Short mmCIF file of N, CA and C and ligand atoms in Angstrom, two decimals:
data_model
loop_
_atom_site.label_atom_id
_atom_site.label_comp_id
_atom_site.label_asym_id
_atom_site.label_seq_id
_atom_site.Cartn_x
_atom_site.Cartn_y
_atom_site.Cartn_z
N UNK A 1 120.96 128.61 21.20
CA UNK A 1 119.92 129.04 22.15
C UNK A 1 120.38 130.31 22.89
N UNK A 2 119.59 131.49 23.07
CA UNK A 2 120.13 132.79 23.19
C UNK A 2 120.15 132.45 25.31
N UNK A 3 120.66 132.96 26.08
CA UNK A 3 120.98 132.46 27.52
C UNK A 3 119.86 133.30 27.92
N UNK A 4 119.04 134.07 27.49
CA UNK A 4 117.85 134.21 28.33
C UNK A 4 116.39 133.46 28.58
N UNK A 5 116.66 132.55 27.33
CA UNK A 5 115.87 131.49 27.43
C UNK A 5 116.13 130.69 28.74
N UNK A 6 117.06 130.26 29.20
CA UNK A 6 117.53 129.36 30.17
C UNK A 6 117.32 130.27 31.50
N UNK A 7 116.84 131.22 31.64
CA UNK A 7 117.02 132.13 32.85
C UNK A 7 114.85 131.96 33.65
N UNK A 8 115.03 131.49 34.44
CA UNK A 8 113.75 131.65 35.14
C UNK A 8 112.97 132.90 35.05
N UNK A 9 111.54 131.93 34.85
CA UNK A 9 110.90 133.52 34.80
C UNK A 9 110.32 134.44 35.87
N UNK A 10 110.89 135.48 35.51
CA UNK A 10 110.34 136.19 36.91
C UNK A 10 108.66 136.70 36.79
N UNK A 11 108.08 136.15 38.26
CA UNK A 11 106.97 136.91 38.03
C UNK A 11 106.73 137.47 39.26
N UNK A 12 106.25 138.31 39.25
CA UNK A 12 105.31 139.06 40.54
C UNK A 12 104.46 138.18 41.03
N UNK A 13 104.62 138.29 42.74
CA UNK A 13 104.25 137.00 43.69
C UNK A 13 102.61 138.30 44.44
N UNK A 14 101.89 138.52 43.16
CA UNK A 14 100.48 139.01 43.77
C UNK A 14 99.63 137.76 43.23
N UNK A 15 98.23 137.91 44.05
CA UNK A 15 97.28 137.30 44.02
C UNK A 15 97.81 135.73 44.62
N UNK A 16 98.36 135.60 45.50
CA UNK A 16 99.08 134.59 46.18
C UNK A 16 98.01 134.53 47.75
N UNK A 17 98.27 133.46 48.35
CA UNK A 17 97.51 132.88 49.51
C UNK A 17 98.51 131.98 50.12
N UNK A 18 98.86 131.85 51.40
CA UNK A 18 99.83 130.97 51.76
C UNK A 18 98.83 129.56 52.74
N UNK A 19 98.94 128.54 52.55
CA UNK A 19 98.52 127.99 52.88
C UNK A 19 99.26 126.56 54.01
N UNK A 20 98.77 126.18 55.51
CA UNK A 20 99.07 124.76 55.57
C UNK A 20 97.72 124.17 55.70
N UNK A 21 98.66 122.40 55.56
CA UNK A 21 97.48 121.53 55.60
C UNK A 21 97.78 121.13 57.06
N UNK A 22 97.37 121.28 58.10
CA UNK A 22 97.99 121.00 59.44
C UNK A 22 98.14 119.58 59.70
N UNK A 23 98.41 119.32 61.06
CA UNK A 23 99.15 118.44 61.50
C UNK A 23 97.78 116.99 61.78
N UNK A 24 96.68 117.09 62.09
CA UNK A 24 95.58 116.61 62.39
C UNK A 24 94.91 116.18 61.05
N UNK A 25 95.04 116.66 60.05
CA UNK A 25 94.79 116.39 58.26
C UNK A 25 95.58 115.53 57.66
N UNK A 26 96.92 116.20 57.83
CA UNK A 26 97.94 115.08 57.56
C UNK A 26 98.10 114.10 57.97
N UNK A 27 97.92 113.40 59.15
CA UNK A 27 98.19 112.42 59.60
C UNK A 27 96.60 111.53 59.23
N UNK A 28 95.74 111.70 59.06
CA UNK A 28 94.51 111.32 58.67
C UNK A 28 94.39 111.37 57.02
N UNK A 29 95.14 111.52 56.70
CA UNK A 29 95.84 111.22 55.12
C UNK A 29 94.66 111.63 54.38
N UNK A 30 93.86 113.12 54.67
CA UNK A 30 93.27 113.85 53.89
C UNK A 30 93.93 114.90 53.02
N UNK A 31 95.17 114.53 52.72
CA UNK A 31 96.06 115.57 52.29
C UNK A 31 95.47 115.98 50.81
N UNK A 32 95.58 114.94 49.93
CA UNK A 32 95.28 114.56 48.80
C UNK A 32 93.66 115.39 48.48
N UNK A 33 92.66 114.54 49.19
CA UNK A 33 91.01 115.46 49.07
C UNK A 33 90.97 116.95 49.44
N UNK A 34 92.07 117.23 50.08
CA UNK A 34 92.06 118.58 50.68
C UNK A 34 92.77 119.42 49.01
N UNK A 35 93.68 118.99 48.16
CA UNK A 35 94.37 119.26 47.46
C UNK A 35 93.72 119.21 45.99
N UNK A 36 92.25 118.27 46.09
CA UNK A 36 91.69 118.09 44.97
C UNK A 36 90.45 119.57 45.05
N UNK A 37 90.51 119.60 46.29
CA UNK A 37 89.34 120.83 46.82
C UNK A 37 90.08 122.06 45.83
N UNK A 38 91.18 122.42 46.43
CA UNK A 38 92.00 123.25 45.98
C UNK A 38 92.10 123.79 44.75
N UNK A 39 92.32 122.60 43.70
CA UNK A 39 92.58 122.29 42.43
C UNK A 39 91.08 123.00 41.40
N UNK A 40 90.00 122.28 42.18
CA UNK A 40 89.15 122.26 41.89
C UNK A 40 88.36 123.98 41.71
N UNK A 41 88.73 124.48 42.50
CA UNK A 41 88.21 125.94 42.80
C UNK A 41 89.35 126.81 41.96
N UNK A 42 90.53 126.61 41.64
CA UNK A 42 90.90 126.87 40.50
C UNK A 42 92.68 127.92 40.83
N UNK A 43 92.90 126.92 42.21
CA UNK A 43 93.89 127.32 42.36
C UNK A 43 95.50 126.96 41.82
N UNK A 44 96.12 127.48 41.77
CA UNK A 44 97.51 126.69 41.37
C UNK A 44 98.80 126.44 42.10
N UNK A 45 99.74 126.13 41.80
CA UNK A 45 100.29 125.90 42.99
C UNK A 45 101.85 126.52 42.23
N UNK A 46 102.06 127.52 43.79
CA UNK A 46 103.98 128.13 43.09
C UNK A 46 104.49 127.72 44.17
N UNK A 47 104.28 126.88 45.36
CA UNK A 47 105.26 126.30 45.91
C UNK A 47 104.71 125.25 47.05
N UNK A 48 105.04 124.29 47.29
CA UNK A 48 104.93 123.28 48.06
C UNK A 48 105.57 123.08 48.99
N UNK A 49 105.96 122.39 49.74
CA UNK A 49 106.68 121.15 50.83
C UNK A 49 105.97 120.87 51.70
N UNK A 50 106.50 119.79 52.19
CA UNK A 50 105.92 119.00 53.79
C UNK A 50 107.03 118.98 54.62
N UNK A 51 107.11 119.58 55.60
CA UNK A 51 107.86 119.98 56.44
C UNK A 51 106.89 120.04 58.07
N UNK A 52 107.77 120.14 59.23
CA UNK A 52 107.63 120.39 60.69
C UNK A 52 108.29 121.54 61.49
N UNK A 53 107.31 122.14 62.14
CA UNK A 53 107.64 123.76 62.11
C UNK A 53 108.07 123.08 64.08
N UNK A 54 109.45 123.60 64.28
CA UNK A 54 110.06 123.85 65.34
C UNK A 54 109.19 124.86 66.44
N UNK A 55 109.40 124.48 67.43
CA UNK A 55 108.74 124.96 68.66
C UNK A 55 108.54 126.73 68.05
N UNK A 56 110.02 127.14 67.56
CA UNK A 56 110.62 128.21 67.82
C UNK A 56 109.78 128.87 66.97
N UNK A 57 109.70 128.53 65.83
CA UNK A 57 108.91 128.77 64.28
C UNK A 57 107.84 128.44 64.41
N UNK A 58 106.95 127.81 65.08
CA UNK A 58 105.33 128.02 65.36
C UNK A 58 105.09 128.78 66.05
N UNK A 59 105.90 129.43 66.96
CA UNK A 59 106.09 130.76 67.89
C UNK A 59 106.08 131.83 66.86
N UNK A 60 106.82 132.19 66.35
CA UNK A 60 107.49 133.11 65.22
C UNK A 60 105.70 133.25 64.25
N UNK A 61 105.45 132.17 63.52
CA UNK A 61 104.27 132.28 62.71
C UNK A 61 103.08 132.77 63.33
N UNK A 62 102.88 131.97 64.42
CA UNK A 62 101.35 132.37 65.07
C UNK A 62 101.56 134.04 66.14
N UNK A 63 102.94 134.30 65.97
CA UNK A 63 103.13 135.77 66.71
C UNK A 63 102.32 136.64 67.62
N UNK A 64 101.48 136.71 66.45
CA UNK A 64 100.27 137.84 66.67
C UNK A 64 99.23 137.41 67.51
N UNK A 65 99.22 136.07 67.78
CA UNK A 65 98.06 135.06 68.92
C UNK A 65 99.08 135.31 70.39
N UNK A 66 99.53 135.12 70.01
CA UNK A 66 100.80 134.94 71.77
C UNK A 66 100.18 135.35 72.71
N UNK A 67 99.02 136.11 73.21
CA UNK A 67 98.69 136.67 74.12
C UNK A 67 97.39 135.86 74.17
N UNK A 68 96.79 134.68 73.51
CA UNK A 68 95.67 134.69 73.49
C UNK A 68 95.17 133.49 74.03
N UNK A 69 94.52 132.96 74.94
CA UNK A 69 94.13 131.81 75.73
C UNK A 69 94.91 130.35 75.40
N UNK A 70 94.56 130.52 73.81
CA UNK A 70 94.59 128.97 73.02
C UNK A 70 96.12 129.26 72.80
N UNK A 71 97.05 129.82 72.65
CA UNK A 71 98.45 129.99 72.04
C UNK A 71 99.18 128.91 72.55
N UNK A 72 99.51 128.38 73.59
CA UNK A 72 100.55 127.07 74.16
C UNK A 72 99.69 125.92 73.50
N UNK A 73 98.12 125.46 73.21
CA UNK A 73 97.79 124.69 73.44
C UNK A 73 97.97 124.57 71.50
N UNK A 74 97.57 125.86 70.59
CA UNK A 74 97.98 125.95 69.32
C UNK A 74 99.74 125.36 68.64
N UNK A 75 100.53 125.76 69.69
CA UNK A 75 101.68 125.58 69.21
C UNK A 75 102.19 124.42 69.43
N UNK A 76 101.58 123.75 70.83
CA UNK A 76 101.34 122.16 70.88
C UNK A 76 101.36 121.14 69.63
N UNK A 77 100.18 121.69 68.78
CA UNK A 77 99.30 121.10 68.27
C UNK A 77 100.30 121.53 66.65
N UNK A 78 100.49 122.71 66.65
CA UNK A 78 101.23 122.60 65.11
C UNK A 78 102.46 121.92 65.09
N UNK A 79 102.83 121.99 66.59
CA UNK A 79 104.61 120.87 65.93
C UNK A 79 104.40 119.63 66.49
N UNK A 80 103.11 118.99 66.49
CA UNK A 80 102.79 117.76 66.80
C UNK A 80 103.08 116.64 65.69
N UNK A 81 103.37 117.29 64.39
CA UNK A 81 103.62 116.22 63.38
C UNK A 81 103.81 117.30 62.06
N UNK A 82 103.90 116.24 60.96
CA UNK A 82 104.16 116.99 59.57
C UNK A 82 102.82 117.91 59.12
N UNK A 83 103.39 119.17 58.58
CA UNK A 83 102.12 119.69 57.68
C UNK A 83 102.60 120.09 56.09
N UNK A 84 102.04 120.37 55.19
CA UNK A 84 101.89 120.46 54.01
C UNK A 84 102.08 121.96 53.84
N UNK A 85 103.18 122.97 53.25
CA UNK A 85 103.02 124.68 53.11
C UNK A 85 103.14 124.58 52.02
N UNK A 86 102.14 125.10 51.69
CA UNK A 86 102.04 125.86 49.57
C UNK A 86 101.43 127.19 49.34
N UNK A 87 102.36 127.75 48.34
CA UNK A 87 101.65 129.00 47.96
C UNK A 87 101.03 128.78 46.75
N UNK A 88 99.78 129.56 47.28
CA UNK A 88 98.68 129.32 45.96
C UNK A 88 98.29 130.40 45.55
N UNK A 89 98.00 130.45 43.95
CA UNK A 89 97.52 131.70 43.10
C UNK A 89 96.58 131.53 43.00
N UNK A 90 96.31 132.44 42.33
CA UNK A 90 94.36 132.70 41.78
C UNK A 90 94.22 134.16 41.69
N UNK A 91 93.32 134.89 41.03
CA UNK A 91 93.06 136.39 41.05
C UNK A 91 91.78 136.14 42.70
N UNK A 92 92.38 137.10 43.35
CA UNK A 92 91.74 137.16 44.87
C UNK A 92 91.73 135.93 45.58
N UNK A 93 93.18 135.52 45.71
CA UNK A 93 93.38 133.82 46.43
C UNK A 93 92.93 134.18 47.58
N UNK A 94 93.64 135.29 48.74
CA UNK A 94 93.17 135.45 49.58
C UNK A 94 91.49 135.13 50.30
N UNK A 95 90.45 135.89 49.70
CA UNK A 95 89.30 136.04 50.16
C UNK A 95 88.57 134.33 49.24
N UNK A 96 88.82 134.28 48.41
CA UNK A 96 88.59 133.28 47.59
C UNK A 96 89.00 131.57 48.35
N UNK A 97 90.39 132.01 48.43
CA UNK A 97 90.78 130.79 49.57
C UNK A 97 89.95 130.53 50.91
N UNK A 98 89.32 131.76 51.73
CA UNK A 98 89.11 131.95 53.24
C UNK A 98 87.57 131.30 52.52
N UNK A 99 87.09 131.34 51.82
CA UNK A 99 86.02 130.80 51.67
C UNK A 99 85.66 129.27 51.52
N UNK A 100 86.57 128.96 50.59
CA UNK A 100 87.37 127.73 50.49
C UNK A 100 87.35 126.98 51.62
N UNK A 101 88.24 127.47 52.54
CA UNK A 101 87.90 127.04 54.04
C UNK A 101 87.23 126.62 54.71
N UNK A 102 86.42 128.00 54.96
CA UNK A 102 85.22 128.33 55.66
C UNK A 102 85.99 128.84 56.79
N UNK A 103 84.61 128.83 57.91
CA UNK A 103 85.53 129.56 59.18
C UNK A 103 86.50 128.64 60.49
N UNK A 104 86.95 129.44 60.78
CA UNK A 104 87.96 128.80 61.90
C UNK A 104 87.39 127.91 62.62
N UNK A 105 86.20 127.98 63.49
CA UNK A 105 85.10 127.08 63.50
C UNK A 105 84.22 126.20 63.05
N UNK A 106 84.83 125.18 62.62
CA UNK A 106 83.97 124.29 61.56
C UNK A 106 82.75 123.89 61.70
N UNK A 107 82.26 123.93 62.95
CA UNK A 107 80.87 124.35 63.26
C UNK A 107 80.15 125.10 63.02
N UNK A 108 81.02 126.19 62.37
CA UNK A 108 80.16 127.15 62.14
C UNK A 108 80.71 127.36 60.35
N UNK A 109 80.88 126.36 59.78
CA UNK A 109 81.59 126.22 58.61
C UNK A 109 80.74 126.07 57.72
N UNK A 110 80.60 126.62 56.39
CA UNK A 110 79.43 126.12 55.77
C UNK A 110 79.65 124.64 55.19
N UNK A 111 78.75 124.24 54.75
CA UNK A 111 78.37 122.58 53.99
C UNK A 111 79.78 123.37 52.31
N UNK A 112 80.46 122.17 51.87
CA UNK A 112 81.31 122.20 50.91
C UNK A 112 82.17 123.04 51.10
N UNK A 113 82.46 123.30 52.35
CA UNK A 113 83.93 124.03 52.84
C UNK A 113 84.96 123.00 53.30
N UNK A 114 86.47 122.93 53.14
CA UNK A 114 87.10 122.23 53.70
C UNK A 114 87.42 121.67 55.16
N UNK A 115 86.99 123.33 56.05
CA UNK A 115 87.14 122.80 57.53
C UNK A 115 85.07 122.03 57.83
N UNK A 116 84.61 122.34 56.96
CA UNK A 116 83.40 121.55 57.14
C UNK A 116 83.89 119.98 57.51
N UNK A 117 84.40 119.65 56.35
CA UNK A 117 84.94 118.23 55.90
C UNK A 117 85.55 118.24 56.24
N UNK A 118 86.81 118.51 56.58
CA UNK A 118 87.89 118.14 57.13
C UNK A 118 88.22 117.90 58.57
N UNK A 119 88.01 119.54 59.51
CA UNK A 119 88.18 119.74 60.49
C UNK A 119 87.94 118.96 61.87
N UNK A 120 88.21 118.69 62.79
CA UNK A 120 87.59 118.68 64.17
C UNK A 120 87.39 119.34 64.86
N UNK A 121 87.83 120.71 65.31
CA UNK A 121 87.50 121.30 65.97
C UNK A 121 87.76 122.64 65.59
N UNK A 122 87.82 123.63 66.89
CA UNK A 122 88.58 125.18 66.31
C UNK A 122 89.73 125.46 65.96
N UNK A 123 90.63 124.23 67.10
CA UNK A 123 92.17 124.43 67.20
C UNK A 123 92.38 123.38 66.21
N UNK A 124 92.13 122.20 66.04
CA UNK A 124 92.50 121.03 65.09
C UNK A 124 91.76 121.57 64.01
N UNK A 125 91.64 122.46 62.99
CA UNK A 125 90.78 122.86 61.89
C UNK A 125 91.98 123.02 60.76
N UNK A 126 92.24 121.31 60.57
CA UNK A 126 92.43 120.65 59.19
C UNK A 126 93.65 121.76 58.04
N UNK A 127 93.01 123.13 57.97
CA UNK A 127 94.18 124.15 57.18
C UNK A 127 94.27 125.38 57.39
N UNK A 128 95.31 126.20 57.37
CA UNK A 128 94.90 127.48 57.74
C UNK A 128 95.37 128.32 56.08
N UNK A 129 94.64 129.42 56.23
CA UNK A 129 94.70 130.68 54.88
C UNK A 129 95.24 131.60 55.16
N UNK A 130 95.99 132.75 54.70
CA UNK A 130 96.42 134.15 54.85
C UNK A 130 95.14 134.63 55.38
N UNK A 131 95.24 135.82 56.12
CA UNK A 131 93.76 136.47 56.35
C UNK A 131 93.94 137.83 55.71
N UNK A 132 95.00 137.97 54.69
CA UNK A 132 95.31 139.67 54.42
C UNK A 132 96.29 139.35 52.92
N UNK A 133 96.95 140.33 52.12
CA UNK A 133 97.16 140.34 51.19
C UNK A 133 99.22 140.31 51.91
N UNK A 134 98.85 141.22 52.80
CA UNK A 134 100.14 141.64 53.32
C UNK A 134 100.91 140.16 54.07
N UNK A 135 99.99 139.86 54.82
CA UNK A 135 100.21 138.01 55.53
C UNK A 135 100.41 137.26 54.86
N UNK A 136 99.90 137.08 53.14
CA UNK A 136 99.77 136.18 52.42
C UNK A 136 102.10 136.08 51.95
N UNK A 137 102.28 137.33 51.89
CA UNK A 137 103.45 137.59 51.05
C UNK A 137 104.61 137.42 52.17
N UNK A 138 103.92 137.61 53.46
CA UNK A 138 104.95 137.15 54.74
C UNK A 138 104.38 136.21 54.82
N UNK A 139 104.21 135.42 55.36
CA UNK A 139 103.86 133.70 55.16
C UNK A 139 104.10 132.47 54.30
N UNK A 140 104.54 133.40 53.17
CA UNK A 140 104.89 132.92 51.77
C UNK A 140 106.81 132.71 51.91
N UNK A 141 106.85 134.37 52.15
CA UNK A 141 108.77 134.47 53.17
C UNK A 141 109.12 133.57 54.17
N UNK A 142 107.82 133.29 54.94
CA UNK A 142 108.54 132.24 55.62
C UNK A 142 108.97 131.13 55.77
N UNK A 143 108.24 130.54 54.75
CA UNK A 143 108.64 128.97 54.13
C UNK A 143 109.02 128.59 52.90
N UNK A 144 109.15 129.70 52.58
CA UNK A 144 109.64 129.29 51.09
C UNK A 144 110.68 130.68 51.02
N UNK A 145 112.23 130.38 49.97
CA UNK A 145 113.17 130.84 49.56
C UNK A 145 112.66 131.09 48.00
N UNK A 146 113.04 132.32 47.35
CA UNK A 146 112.64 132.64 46.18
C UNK A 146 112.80 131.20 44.92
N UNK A 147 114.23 130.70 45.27
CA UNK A 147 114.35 129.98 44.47
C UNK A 147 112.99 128.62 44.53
N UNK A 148 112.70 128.14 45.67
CA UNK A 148 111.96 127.07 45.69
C UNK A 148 109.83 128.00 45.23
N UNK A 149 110.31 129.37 44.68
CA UNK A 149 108.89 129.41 44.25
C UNK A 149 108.91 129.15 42.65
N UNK A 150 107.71 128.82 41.70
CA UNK A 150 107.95 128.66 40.66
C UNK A 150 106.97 129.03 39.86
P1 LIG B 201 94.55 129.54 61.75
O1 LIG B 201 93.74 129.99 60.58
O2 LIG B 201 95.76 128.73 61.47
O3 LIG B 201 94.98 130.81 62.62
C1 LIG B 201 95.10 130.81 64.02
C2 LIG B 201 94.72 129.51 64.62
O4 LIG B 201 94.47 129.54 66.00
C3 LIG B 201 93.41 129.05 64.01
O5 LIG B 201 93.58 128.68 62.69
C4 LIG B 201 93.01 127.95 64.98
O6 LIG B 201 93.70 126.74 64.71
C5 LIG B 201 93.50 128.53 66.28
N1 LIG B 201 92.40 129.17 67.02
C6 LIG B 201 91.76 130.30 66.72
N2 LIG B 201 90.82 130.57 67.65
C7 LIG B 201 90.88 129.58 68.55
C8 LIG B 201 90.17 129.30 69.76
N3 LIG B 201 89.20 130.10 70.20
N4 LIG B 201 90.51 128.19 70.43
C9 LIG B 201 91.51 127.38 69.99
N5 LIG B 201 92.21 127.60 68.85
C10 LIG B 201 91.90 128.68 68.15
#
């Protein structure tokens, strides 16, 4: 067997979407329907875990909110329990995923969107998506190590 067979394959981490299943989903053990949604729309999956993001690291992720009404009551709420981080492919995961979704407001979510179904509210809304191509590939850095993508 020639040793480049045995060597991982490298691929270029475009058309990627970083995704969690938050803390309010998970514990309501919609993990699974949320994952068949996923599947279903024709995404794939290059990396997983279930993990709990430290005070420090829900600080760090939500960064760019820090100034914004809901931020203490958000970061509350993400290290309140386990969530689900996977990076997902697809050609245009990004915009493709946010649809998937629907909006941050599940009230204002359409019918066969996940935060439709899923969500409770604005701040408890079941999963969050990259909102950019550039976010998707930092978001992706932040929970996942090259080796654990696949
Ligand atoms: P997410 O897609 O993870 O990105 C930022 C999060 O902040 C968002 O989902 C919501 O959970 C939360 N959020 C955004 N806007 C509001 C708001 N007006 N009130 C409370 N939480 C919000």
């Amino acid at each position: 067997m020639r040793s480049e067979t045995l060597k991982p394959k490298k691929r270029r981490m475009s058309n990627i979407t970083l995704t969690m299943i938050k803390p309010d989903a998970f514990s309501k053990n919609f993990s699974g329907k949320i994952m068949d949604k996923i599947y279903d729309a024709g995404f794939t999956i290059r990396a997983m875990k279930l993990t709990r993001l430290s005070e420090e690291r829900a600080k760090q992720f939500y960064a760019v909110h820090s100034e914004r009404p809901f931020f203490n009551d958000l970061i509350r709420f993400m290290t309140s329990g386990p969530i689900i981080a996977a990076i997902l492919e697809k050609d245009n995961a990004v915009d493709d995923f946010r649809k998937l979704i629907g909006s941050t407001n599940p009230e204002e979510a359409e019918e066969g969107t996940i935060r439709k179904a899923f969500a409770e509210n604005i701040e408890r809304n079941a999963v969050h998506g990259s909102d950019s191509n550039e976010n998707a590939q930092i978001e992706a850095s932040f929970f996942f190590s090259g080796k654990e993508i696949f």
